[in-house]
Coordinates of N, CA and C and ligand atoms in Angstrom, one line a residue:
M23 N 0.9 -1.2 0.0 CA 0.0 0.0 0.0 C 0.9 1.2 0.0
S24 N 0.5 2.2 -0.8 CA 1.3 3.4 -0.8 C 0.6 4.3 0.3
S25 N 1.4 5.2 0.8 CA 0.9 6.1 1.8 C 0.0 7.2 1.2
A26 N -0.9 7.7 1.9 CA -1.8 8.7 1.4 C -1.0 9.9 0.9
I27 N -1.6 10.5 -0.1 CA -1.0 11.7 -0.7 C -1.8 12.9 -0.2
T28 N -1.1 13.9 0.3 CA -1.7 15.2 0.7 C -1.8 16.2 -0.4
I29 N -3.0 16.6 -0.7 CA -3.3 17.5 -1.8 C -3.0 18.9 -1.2
D30 N -2.2 19.7 -2.0 CA -2.0 21.1 -1.6 C -2.4 22.1 -2.8
D31 N -2.2 23.3 -2.6 CA -2.8 24.3 -3.5 C -1.9 24.5 -4.7
Q32 N -0.8 23.7 -4.9 CA -0.1 23.7 -6.1 C -0.4 22.4 -7.0
D33 N -1.5 21.8 -6.6 CA -2.0 20.6 -7.3 C -3.2 20.9 -8.2
V34 N -3.3 20.3 -9.3 CA -4.5 20.5 -10.2 C -5.1 19.1 -10.5
L35 N -6.4 19.0 -10.4 CA -7.1 17.8 -10.9 C -7.5 18.1 -12.3
L36 N -7.0 17.3 -13.3 CA -7.4 17.4 -14.7 C -8.4 16.4 -15.0
A37 N -9.6 16.8 -15.3 CA -10.7 15.9 -15.6 C -11.0 15.9 -17.1
V38 N -10.7 14.8 -17.7 CA -10.6 14.7 -19.2 C -11.9 14.2 -19.8
D39 N -12.5 14.9 -20.7 CA -13.5 14.5 -21.7 C -14.6 13.6 -21.1
L40 N -15.2 14.2 -20.0 CA -16.4 13.5 -19.4 C -17.7 13.9 -20.2
Q41 N -17.7 13.4 -21.4 CA -18.7 13.9 -22.4 C -19.7 12.8 -22.8
A42 N -20.8 13.2 -23.2 CA -21.9 12.2 -23.6 C -21.5 11.2 -24.6
D43 N -20.7 11.6 -25.6 CA -20.3 10.6 -26.6 C -19.4 9.5 -26.1
F44 N -18.7 9.7 -24.9 CA -17.9 8.7 -24.4 C -18.6 7.9 -23.3
M45 N -19.9 8.2 -23.1 CA -20.6 7.5 -22.1 C -21.4 6.4 -22.8
P46 N -21.9 5.3 -22.1 CA -22.7 4.3 -22.7 C -23.8 4.9 -23.5
G47 N -24.0 4.4 -24.7 CA -25.0 5.0 -25.6 C -24.5 6.1 -26.5
G48 N -23.3 6.6 -26.2 CA -22.7 7.6 -27.0 C -22.0 7.1 -28.3
A49 N -21.5 8.0 -29.1 CA -21.0 7.6 -30.4 C -19.7 6.8 -30.3
L50 N -18.9 7.1 -29.2 CA -17.6 6.4 -29.0 C -17.6 6.0 -27.6
A51 N -18.6 5.1 -27.2 CA -18.9 4.8 -25.8 C -17.7 4.1 -25.2
V52 N -17.4 4.5 -24.0 CA -16.4 3.8 -23.2 C -17.2 3.0 -22.1
E53 N -16.9 1.7 -22.0 CA -17.6 0.9 -21.1 C -17.6 1.5 -19.7
D54 N -18.8 1.6 -19.0 CA -18.9 2.1 -17.7 C -18.3 3.5 -17.5
G55 N -18.3 4.3 -18.6 CA -17.7 5.6 -18.5 C -18.4 6.5 -17.5
H56 N -19.7 6.3 -17.4 CA -20.5 7.2 -16.5 C -20.2 6.9 -15.0
T57 N -19.7 5.7 -14.7 CA -19.6 5.3 -13.3 C -18.5 6.1 -12.5
I58 N -17.6 6.8 -13.3 CA -16.5 7.5 -12.6 C -16.9 8.9 -12.2
V59 N -18.1 9.4 -12.7 CA -18.5 10.8 -12.5 C -18.6 11.1 -11.0
P60 N -19.3 10.3 -10.2 CA -19.5 10.7 -8.8 C -18.1 10.7 -8.1
L61 N -17.2 9.7 -8.4 CA -15.9 9.7 -7.8 C -15.1 11.0 -8.2
I62 N -15.2 11.4 -9.4 CA -14.5 12.6 -9.8 C -15.0 13.8 -9.1
N63 N -16.3 13.8 -8.9 CA -16.9 14.9 -8.2 C -16.4 15.0 -6.7
A64 N -16.2 13.8 -6.1 CA -15.7 13.7 -4.8 C -14.2 14.2 -4.8
L65 N -13.4 13.8 -5.8 CA -12.1 14.3 -5.9 C -12.0 15.8 -6.1
A66 N -12.9 16.3 -6.9 CA -12.8 17.7 -7.2 C -13.0 18.6 -6.0
R67 N -13.8 18.1 -5.0 CA -14.0 18.9 -3.8 C -12.8 19.0 -3.0
R68 N -11.7 18.2 -3.3 CA -10.5 18.3 -2.5 C -9.4 19.2 -3.1
F69 N -9.7 19.6 -4.4 CA -8.6 20.4 -5.1 C -9.0 21.8 -5.2
A70 N -8.0 22.7 -5.0 CA -8.2 24.1 -5.2 C -8.3 24.4 -6.7
Y71 N -7.6 23.6 -7.5 CA -7.7 23.8 -9.0 C -8.2 22.6 -9.7
V72 N -9.3 22.8 -10.3 CA -9.9 21.7 -11.2 C -9.9 22.3 -12.6
A73 N -9.3 21.6 -13.5 CA -9.3 21.9 -15.0 C -10.0 20.8 -15.7
V74 N -10.8 21.1 -16.7 CA -11.6 20.2 -17.4 C -11.3 20.3 -18.9
T75 N -11.2 19.1 -19.6 CA -11.1 19.2 -21.0 C -12.4 18.7 -21.7
Q76 N -12.6 19.2 -22.9 CA -13.8 18.9 -23.7 C -13.3 18.7 -25.2
D77 N -13.4 17.4 -25.6 CA -13.1 17.1 -27.0 C -14.2 17.9 -27.9
W78 N -13.7 18.6 -28.9 CA -14.6 19.6 -29.5 C -14.3 19.8 -31.0
H79 N -14.7 18.7 -31.7 CA -14.3 18.7 -33.1 C -15.3 19.4 -34.1
P80 N -14.7 20.0 -35.1 CA -15.6 20.5 -36.1 C -16.2 19.4 -36.9
P81 N -17.4 19.6 -37.6 CA -17.9 18.5 -38.4 C -16.8 18.1 -39.5
G82 N -16.8 16.9 -39.9 CA -15.8 16.4 -40.9 C -14.4 16.4 -40.4
H83 N -14.2 16.3 -39.1 CA -12.8 16.3 -38.6 C -12.0 15.2 -39.1
A84 N -10.7 15.4 -39.3 CA -9.8 14.4 -39.9 C -9.7 13.1 -39.1
S85 N -10.0 13.1 -37.9 CA -10.0 11.9 -37.1 C -11.2 11.0 -37.3
F86 N -12.2 11.5 -38.0 CA -13.4 10.7 -38.3 C -13.2 9.8 -39.5
A87 N -13.5 8.5 -39.2 CA -13.4 7.5 -40.3 C -14.3 7.9 -41.5
S88 N -15.4 8.6 -41.2 CA -16.4 8.9 -42.2 C -15.9 9.8 -43.3
V89 N -14.8 10.5 -43.0 CA -14.3 11.5 -44.1 C -13.2 10.8 -44.9
H90 N -12.8 9.6 -44.6 CA -11.8 9.0 -45.4 C -12.4 7.8 -46.2
E91 N -12.3 7.9 -47.5 CA -12.8 6.9 -48.4 C -12.4 5.5 -48.0
G92 N -13.4 4.6 -47.9 CA -13.1 3.2 -47.6 C -12.6 2.9 -46.2
A93 N -12.5 3.9 -45.4 CA -12.0 3.6 -44.0 C -13.1 3.3 -43.0
A94 N -12.7 2.5 -42.0 CA -13.6 2.1 -40.9 C -13.1 2.6 -39.6
P95 N -14.0 2.9 -38.6 CA -13.5 3.3 -37.3 C -12.6 2.2 -36.7
F96 N -11.6 2.7 -35.9 CA -10.6 1.9 -35.2 C -9.5 1.5 -36.1
Q97 N -9.5 1.8 -37.4 CA -8.4 1.6 -38.3 C -7.4 2.7 -38.1
S98 N -6.2 2.5 -38.5 CA -5.2 3.5 -38.4 C -4.9 4.0 -39.9
K99 N -4.7 5.3 -40.0 CA -4.5 5.9 -41.3 C -3.3 6.9 -41.2
R100 N -2.5 7.0 -42.2 CA -1.4 7.9 -42.2 C -1.9 9.3 -42.6
L101 N -1.8 10.3 -41.7 CA -2.2 11.6 -42.1 C -0.9 12.5 -42.2
A102 N -1.0 13.7 -42.5 CA 0.2 14.6 -42.7 C 1.1 14.5 -41.6
Y103 N 0.6 14.4 -40.3 CA 1.5 14.5 -39.1 C 1.9 13.1 -38.6
G104 N 1.3 12.0 -39.2 CA 1.7 10.7 -38.7 C 0.5 9.8 -38.6
D105 N 0.6 8.7 -38.0 CA -0.5 7.7 -37.9 C -1.6 8.2 -37.0
Q106 N -2.8 8.1 -37.5 CA -4.0 8.5 -36.7 C -5.0 7.4 -36.7
T107 N -5.4 7.0 -35.5 CA -6.5 6.1 -35.3 C -7.8 6.8 -35.8
L108 N -8.6 6.2 -36.6 CA -9.8 6.8 -37.0 C -11.0 6.4 -36.1
W109 N -11.9 7.3 -35.9 CA -13.0 7.1 -34.9 C -14.3 7.3 -35.6
P110 N -15.4 6.8 -34.9 CA -16.7 7.2 -35.3 C -16.8 8.7 -35.1
D111 N -17.7 9.4 -35.9 CA -17.9 10.8 -35.6 C -18.3 11.0 -34.1
H112 N -17.6 11.9 -33.4 CA -17.9 12.1 -32.0 C -17.6 13.5 -31.6
C113 N -18.2 13.9 -30.5 CA -17.9 15.2 -29.9 C -17.9 16.4 -30.9
V114 N -18.9 16.4 -31.8 CA -19.0 17.5 -32.8 C -19.5 18.7 -32.1
Q115 N -18.8 19.8 -32.3 CA -19.1 21.1 -31.6 C -20.6 21.4 -31.6
G116 N -21.1 21.7 -30.5 CA -22.5 22.1 -30.3 C -23.5 21.0 -30.3
T117 N -23.1 19.8 -30.5 CA -24.0 18.7 -30.5 C -24.2 18.1 -29.0
A118 N -25.3 17.4 -28.8 CA -25.6 16.8 -27.5 C -24.4 15.9 -27.1
G119 N -23.9 15.2 -28.1 CA -22.8 14.2 -27.8 C -21.5 14.9 -27.2
A120 N -21.4 16.1 -27.5 CA -20.2 16.9 -27.0 C -20.3 17.5 -25.7
E121 N -21.6 17.4 -25.1 CA -21.8 18.0 -23.8 C -21.2 17.3 -22.7
L122 N -20.7 18.0 -21.7 CA -20.2 17.4 -20.5 C -21.3 16.7 -19.7
H123 N -21.0 15.6 -19.0 CA -22.0 14.8 -18.3 C -22.8 15.7 -17.4
P124 N -24.1 15.6 -17.4 CA -24.9 16.6 -16.6 C -24.7 16.4 -15.1
D125 N -24.2 15.3 -14.6 CA -23.9 15.1 -13.2 C -22.5 15.5 -12.7
F126 N -21.7 15.9 -13.7 CA -20.4 16.3 -13.4 C -20.4 17.7 -12.8
A127 N -19.8 17.8 -11.6 CA -19.9 19.1 -10.8 C -18.9 20.1 -11.4
L128 N -19.3 20.7 -12.4 CA -18.4 21.7 -13.2 C -18.2 23.0 -12.4
D129 N -19.0 23.3 -11.5 CA -18.9 24.6 -10.9 C -17.6 24.9 -10.2
A130 N -16.9 23.8 -9.8 CA -15.6 23.9 -9.1 C -14.5 24.1 -10.1
A131 N -14.7 24.0 -11.4 CA -13.6 24.1 -12.4 C -13.3 25.5 -12.7
F132 N -12.0 25.8 -12.7 CA -11.6 27.2 -13.1 C -11.4 27.3 -14.6
L133 N -11.4 26.1 -15.3 CA -11.0 26.1 -16.7 C -11.7 25.0 -17.5
I134 N -12.3 25.3 -18.6 CA -12.8 24.3 -19.5 C -12.0 24.5 -20.8
L135 N -11.1 23.5 -21.1 CA -10.2 23.7 -22.3 C -10.8 22.8 -23.4
R136 N -11.2 23.4 -24.5 CA -11.6 22.6 -25.6 C -10.4 22.3 -26.5
K137 N -10.5 21.1 -27.1 CA -9.4 20.7 -27.9 C -9.8 19.8 -29.1
G138 N -8.9 19.7 -30.1 CA -9.3 18.9 -31.3 C -10.1 19.8 -32.2
M139 N -9.9 21.1 -32.2 CA -10.7 22.0 -33.0 C -10.1 22.3 -34.4
H140 N -8.8 22.0 -34.6 CA -8.3 22.2 -35.9 C -8.8 21.1 -36.8
P141 N -9.4 21.4 -38.0 CA -10.0 20.4 -38.8 C -9.1 19.2 -39.2
G142 N -7.8 19.5 -39.4 CA -6.9 18.5 -39.9 C -6.0 17.8 -38.9
V143 N -6.2 18.2 -37.6 CA -5.2 17.7 -36.6 C -6.0 17.2 -35.4
D144 N -5.8 16.0 -34.9 CA -6.4 15.6 -33.7 C -5.7 16.1 -32.5
S145 N -6.3 16.0 -31.3 CA -5.6 16.3 -30.1 C -6.1 15.5 -28.9
Y146 N -5.5 14.4 -28.7 CA -5.9 13.6 -27.5 C -5.5 14.4 -26.3
S147 N -4.3 15.0 -26.4 CA -3.7 15.6 -25.3 C -4.3 17.0 -25.0
A148 N -4.3 17.4 -23.7 CA -4.8 18.7 -23.3 C -3.6 19.7 -23.5
F149 N -2.4 19.2 -23.8 CA -1.3 20.1 -23.9 C -0.7 20.4 -25.3
V150 N -0.6 19.3 -26.1 CA 0.0 19.4 -27.4 C -0.8 18.7 -28.4
E151 N -1.1 19.2 -29.5 CA -1.9 18.5 -30.5 C -1.1 17.4 -31.2
A152 N -1.8 16.6 -32.0 CA -1.2 15.4 -32.5 C -0.1 15.6 -33.5
D153 N 0.0 16.9 -34.0 CA 1.2 17.2 -34.9 C 2.5 17.3 -34.0
G154 N 2.3 17.2 -32.7 CA 3.5 17.2 -31.9 C 4.1 18.5 -31.6
K155 N 3.5 19.6 -32.1 CA 4.1 20.9 -31.9 C 3.1 22.0 -31.6
T156 N 1.8 21.9 -32.0 CA 0.9 23.0 -31.7 C 0.5 22.9 -30.2
T157 N 0.8 23.9 -29.4 CA 0.5 23.9 -28.0 C -0.9 24.5 -27.7
T158 N -1.6 23.9 -26.7 CA -2.8 24.5 -26.3 C -2.6 25.7 -25.3
G159 N -1.4 25.8 -24.8 CA -1.1 26.8 -23.8 C -1.3 26.4 -22.4
L160 N -1.8 25.2 -22.2 CA -2.2 24.8 -20.8 C -1.0 24.7 -19.9
A161 N 0.1 24.2 -20.4 CA 1.3 24.1 -19.5 C 1.7 25.4 -19.0
A162 N 1.8 26.4 -19.9 CA 2.1 27.8 -19.5 C 1.1 28.4 -18.5
L163 N -0.1 28.1 -18.8 CA -1.2 28.6 -17.9 C -1.0 28.1 -16.5
L164 N -0.8 26.7 -16.4 CA -0.7 26.1 -15.1 C 0.6 26.5 -14.4
K165 N 1.6 26.7 -15.1 CA 2.9 27.2 -14.5 C 2.7 28.6 -14.0
A166 N 2.0 29.4 -14.7 CA 1.8 30.8 -14.3 C 1.0 30.8 -13.0
R167 N 0.2 29.8 -12.7 CA -0.6 29.7 -11.5 C 0.2 29.0 -10.4
G168 N 1.4 28.6 -10.7 CA 2.2 27.9 -9.6 C 2.0 26.4 -9.5
V169 N 1.3 25.8 -10.4 CA 0.9 24.4 -10.3 C 2.2 23.6 -10.5
K170 N 2.4 22.6 -9.6 CA 3.6 21.7 -9.7 C 3.2 20.2 -10.0
R171 N 2.0 19.8 -9.5 CA 1.6 18.4 -9.8 C 0.2 18.3 -10.4
I172 N 0.1 17.4 -11.3 CA -1.1 17.2 -12.1 C -1.7 15.8 -11.8
F173 N -2.9 15.7 -11.4 CA -3.6 14.5 -11.1 C -4.7 14.3 -12.2
A174 N -4.5 13.3 -13.1 CA -5.3 13.2 -14.3 C -6.4 12.1 -14.0
C175 N -7.6 12.3 -14.6 CA -8.6 11.3 -14.5 C -9.6 11.5 -15.6
G176 N -10.5 10.6 -15.8 CA -11.5 10.8 -16.9 C -11.5 9.8 -18.0
L177 N -11.8 10.2 -19.2 CA -12.0 9.3 -20.3 C -11.1 9.8 -21.5
A178 N -10.5 8.9 -22.2 CA -10.3 7.5 -21.9 C -8.9 7.3 -21.4
T179 N -8.7 6.4 -20.5 CA -7.4 6.1 -19.9 C -6.3 6.0 -20.9
D180 N -6.6 5.3 -22.0 CA -5.6 4.9 -23.0 C -5.4 5.9 -24.1
Y181 N -6.3 6.9 -24.2 CA -6.1 8.0 -25.2 C -6.0 9.3 -24.5
C182 N -7.1 10.0 -24.3 CA -6.9 11.4 -23.9 C -6.3 11.6 -22.5
V183 N -6.6 10.7 -21.6 CA -5.9 10.8 -20.3 C -4.4 10.5 -20.4
A184 N -4.1 9.4 -21.1 CA -2.7 9.0 -21.2 C -1.9 10.0 -21.9
F185 N -2.4 10.5 -23.0 CA -1.6 11.5 -23.8 C -1.4 12.8 -23.0
S186 N -2.5 13.2 -22.3 CA -2.4 14.4 -21.5 C -1.4 14.2 -20.4
A187 N -1.4 13.0 -19.7 CA -0.5 12.8 -18.6 C 1.0 12.7 -19.1
L188 N 1.2 12.1 -20.3 CA 2.6 12.1 -20.8 C 3.1 13.5 -21.2
D189 N 2.2 14.3 -21.7 CA 2.6 15.6 -22.1 C 2.8 16.5 -20.8
A190 N 2.0 16.3 -19.8 CA 2.2 17.0 -18.6 C 3.5 16.7 -18.0
R191 N 3.9 15.4 -18.0 CA 5.2 15.0 -17.5 C 6.3 15.6 -18.3
A192 N 6.2 15.6 -19.6 CA 7.2 16.2 -20.5 C 7.3 17.7 -20.3
A193 N 6.3 18.3 -19.9 CA 6.3 19.7 -19.6 C 6.9 20.0 -18.2
G194 N 7.2 19.0 -17.5 CA 7.9 19.2 -16.2 C 7.1 19.1 -14.9
F195 N 5.8 18.7 -15.1 CA 5.0 18.5 -13.9 C 5.2 17.1 -13.4
E196 N 5.1 17.0 -12.1 CA 5.0 15.6 -11.5 C 3.5 15.2 -11.8
T197 N 3.4 14.0 -12.4 CA 2.1 13.6 -12.9 C 1.6 12.3 -12.4
F198 N 0.3 12.2 -12.1 CA -0.3 11.0 -11.6 C -1.5 10.7 -12.4
I199 N -1.8 9.4 -12.6 CA -3.1 9.1 -13.1 C -3.9 8.4 -12.0
I200 N -5.1 8.8 -11.8 CA -5.9 8.2 -10.7 C -6.7 7.0 -11.5
E201 N -6.2 5.8 -11.4 CA -6.6 4.7 -12.3 C -8.1 4.4 -12.1
D202 N -8.6 4.4 -10.9 CA -10.0 4.0 -10.7 C -10.9 5.2 -11.1
A203 N -10.4 6.3 -11.4 CA -11.2 7.5 -11.8 C -11.1 7.7 -13.3
C204 N -10.7 6.6 -14.0 CA -10.6 6.6 -15.5 C -11.3 5.3 -16.0
R205 N -11.7 5.3 -17.2 CA -12.1 4.1 -17.9 C -11.5 4.2 -19.3
A206 N -11.2 2.9 -19.9 CA -10.5 2.9 -21.1 C -11.3 2.4 -22.3
I207 N -10.8 2.8 -23.5 CA -11.4 2.3 -24.8 C -10.8 0.9 -25.0
D208 N -9.5 0.7 -24.9 CA -8.8 -0.5 -25.0 C -9.0 -1.2 -26.4
A209 N -8.8 -0.4 -27.4 CA -8.8 -1.0 -28.8 C -7.4 -1.4 -29.2
N210 N -7.3 -2.6 -29.8 CA -6.0 -3.0 -30.3 C -4.9 -2.9 -29.2
N211 N -5.1 -3.4 -28.0 CA -4.1 -3.4 -26.9 C -3.7 -2.0 -26.5
S212 N -4.5 -1.0 -26.8 CA -4.1 0.3 -26.5 C -3.9 0.6 -25.0
L213 N -4.6 -0.1 -24.1 CA -4.5 0.2 -22.7 C -3.1 -0.3 -22.2
D214 N -2.7 -1.5 -22.5 CA -1.3 -1.9 -22.1 C -0.3 -1.0 -22.6
A215 N -0.4 -0.7 -23.9 CA 0.6 0.2 -24.5 C 0.7 1.5 -23.8
A216 N -0.5 2.1 -23.4 CA -0.5 3.4 -22.8 C 0.2 3.3 -21.4
W217 N -0.1 2.2 -20.6 CA 0.5 2.1 -19.3 C 2.0 1.9 -19.5
A218 N 2.5 1.1 -20.5 CA 3.9 0.9 -20.7 C 4.6 2.3 -20.9
R219 N 4.0 3.1 -21.8 CA 4.6 4.4 -22.0 C 4.6 5.3 -20.8
M220 N 3.5 5.2 -20.0 CA 3.4 6.0 -18.8 C 4.4 5.6 -17.7
N221 N 4.6 4.2 -17.6 CA 5.5 3.7 -16.6 C 6.9 4.2 -17.0
A222 N 7.3 4.1 -18.3 CA 8.6 4.5 -18.7 C 8.8 6.0 -18.5
A223 N 7.8 6.8 -18.6 CA 7.9 8.2 -18.4 C 7.8 8.7 -16.9
E224 N 7.6 7.7 -16.0 CA 7.4 8.0 -14.6 C 6.2 8.9 -14.4
V225 N 5.1 8.5 -15.0 CA 3.8 9.0 -14.7 C 3.3 8.0 -13.6
W226 N 2.9 8.5 -12.4 CA 2.6 7.6 -11.3 C 1.2 7.2 -11.4
R227 N 1.0 5.8 -11.2 CA -0.4 5.3 -11.2 C -0.9 5.2 -9.8
I228 N -1.9 5.9 -9.5 CA -2.5 5.8 -8.1 C -3.9 5.5 -8.1
Q229 N -4.5 5.3 -6.9 CA -5.9 5.0 -6.7 C -6.6 6.2 -6.0
S230 N -7.8 6.4 -6.2 CA -8.5 7.5 -5.6 C -8.4 7.5 -4.0
R231 N -8.4 6.3 -3.4 CA -8.4 6.3 -2.0 C -7.1 6.9 -1.4
E232 N -6.0 6.9 -2.2 CA -4.8 7.5 -1.7 C -5.0 9.0 -1.6
L233 N -5.9 9.6 -2.3 CA -6.2 11.0 -2.1 C -7.4 11.3 -1.2
L234 N -8.3 10.4 -1.1 CA -9.6 10.6 -0.4 C -9.5 10.1 1.1
D235 N -8.7 9.1 1.3 CA -8.8 8.5 2.7 C -8.3 9.5 3.8
Ligands
VGL329 C1 -10.7 10.4 -27.2 C2 -10.6 9.2 -29.1 C3 -10.9 10.3 -29.8 C4 -10.6 10.5 -25.7 C5 -11.1 11.5 -27.9 O1 -11.2 11.4 -25.0 O2 -9.9 9.6 -25.1 N1 -10.5 9.3 -27.7 N2 -11.1 11.4 -29.2
ZN330 ZN1 -11.8 13.1 -30.4

């Protein structure tokens, strides 16, 4: 058992993509995605800083299989910036599927960061888009507020949470994933692959009780 972690005011809770399309019944449903919302609400009450991301794609986004001739969701396709997994249309700006979960206690959040808005470039990460160079500005914003540690949770463990955590680490933050406050897509072994990358990068895997007990 690891010892409990004390949350201080240089810590941020980063709650990733708690949106209708990632919930059961949504366009890119993550199994049991809705079950983590109450836990994340409980975590949010402990943090001075809560930041939220929202996947927010224009119609016809390059990550949608529907815009590539002959392509199917979950296939990989080489785009200008590299290999991109193709998805069902999801989180289209202004649609019901893009809305944050109605039970998610957003009032505590100081920031809602929308991402994936460039038509030709995906952004799993809250920090850097999939071209590997376009920044969202989030690292600079958090540093300006004195944030030192980032605690990531939400959907999906193996995509937007993992990429955000890896980029947080690369930007110099001590970074944690709260495993039981995430759920995964786990397509093509993506969950194991994500944990391997995070372990190598020294992103720490923790459980919510280490913060809540
Ligand atoms: C996500 C795939 C495509 C995520 C977003 O939130 O993990 N995954 N867009
Ligand atoms: Zn997306």
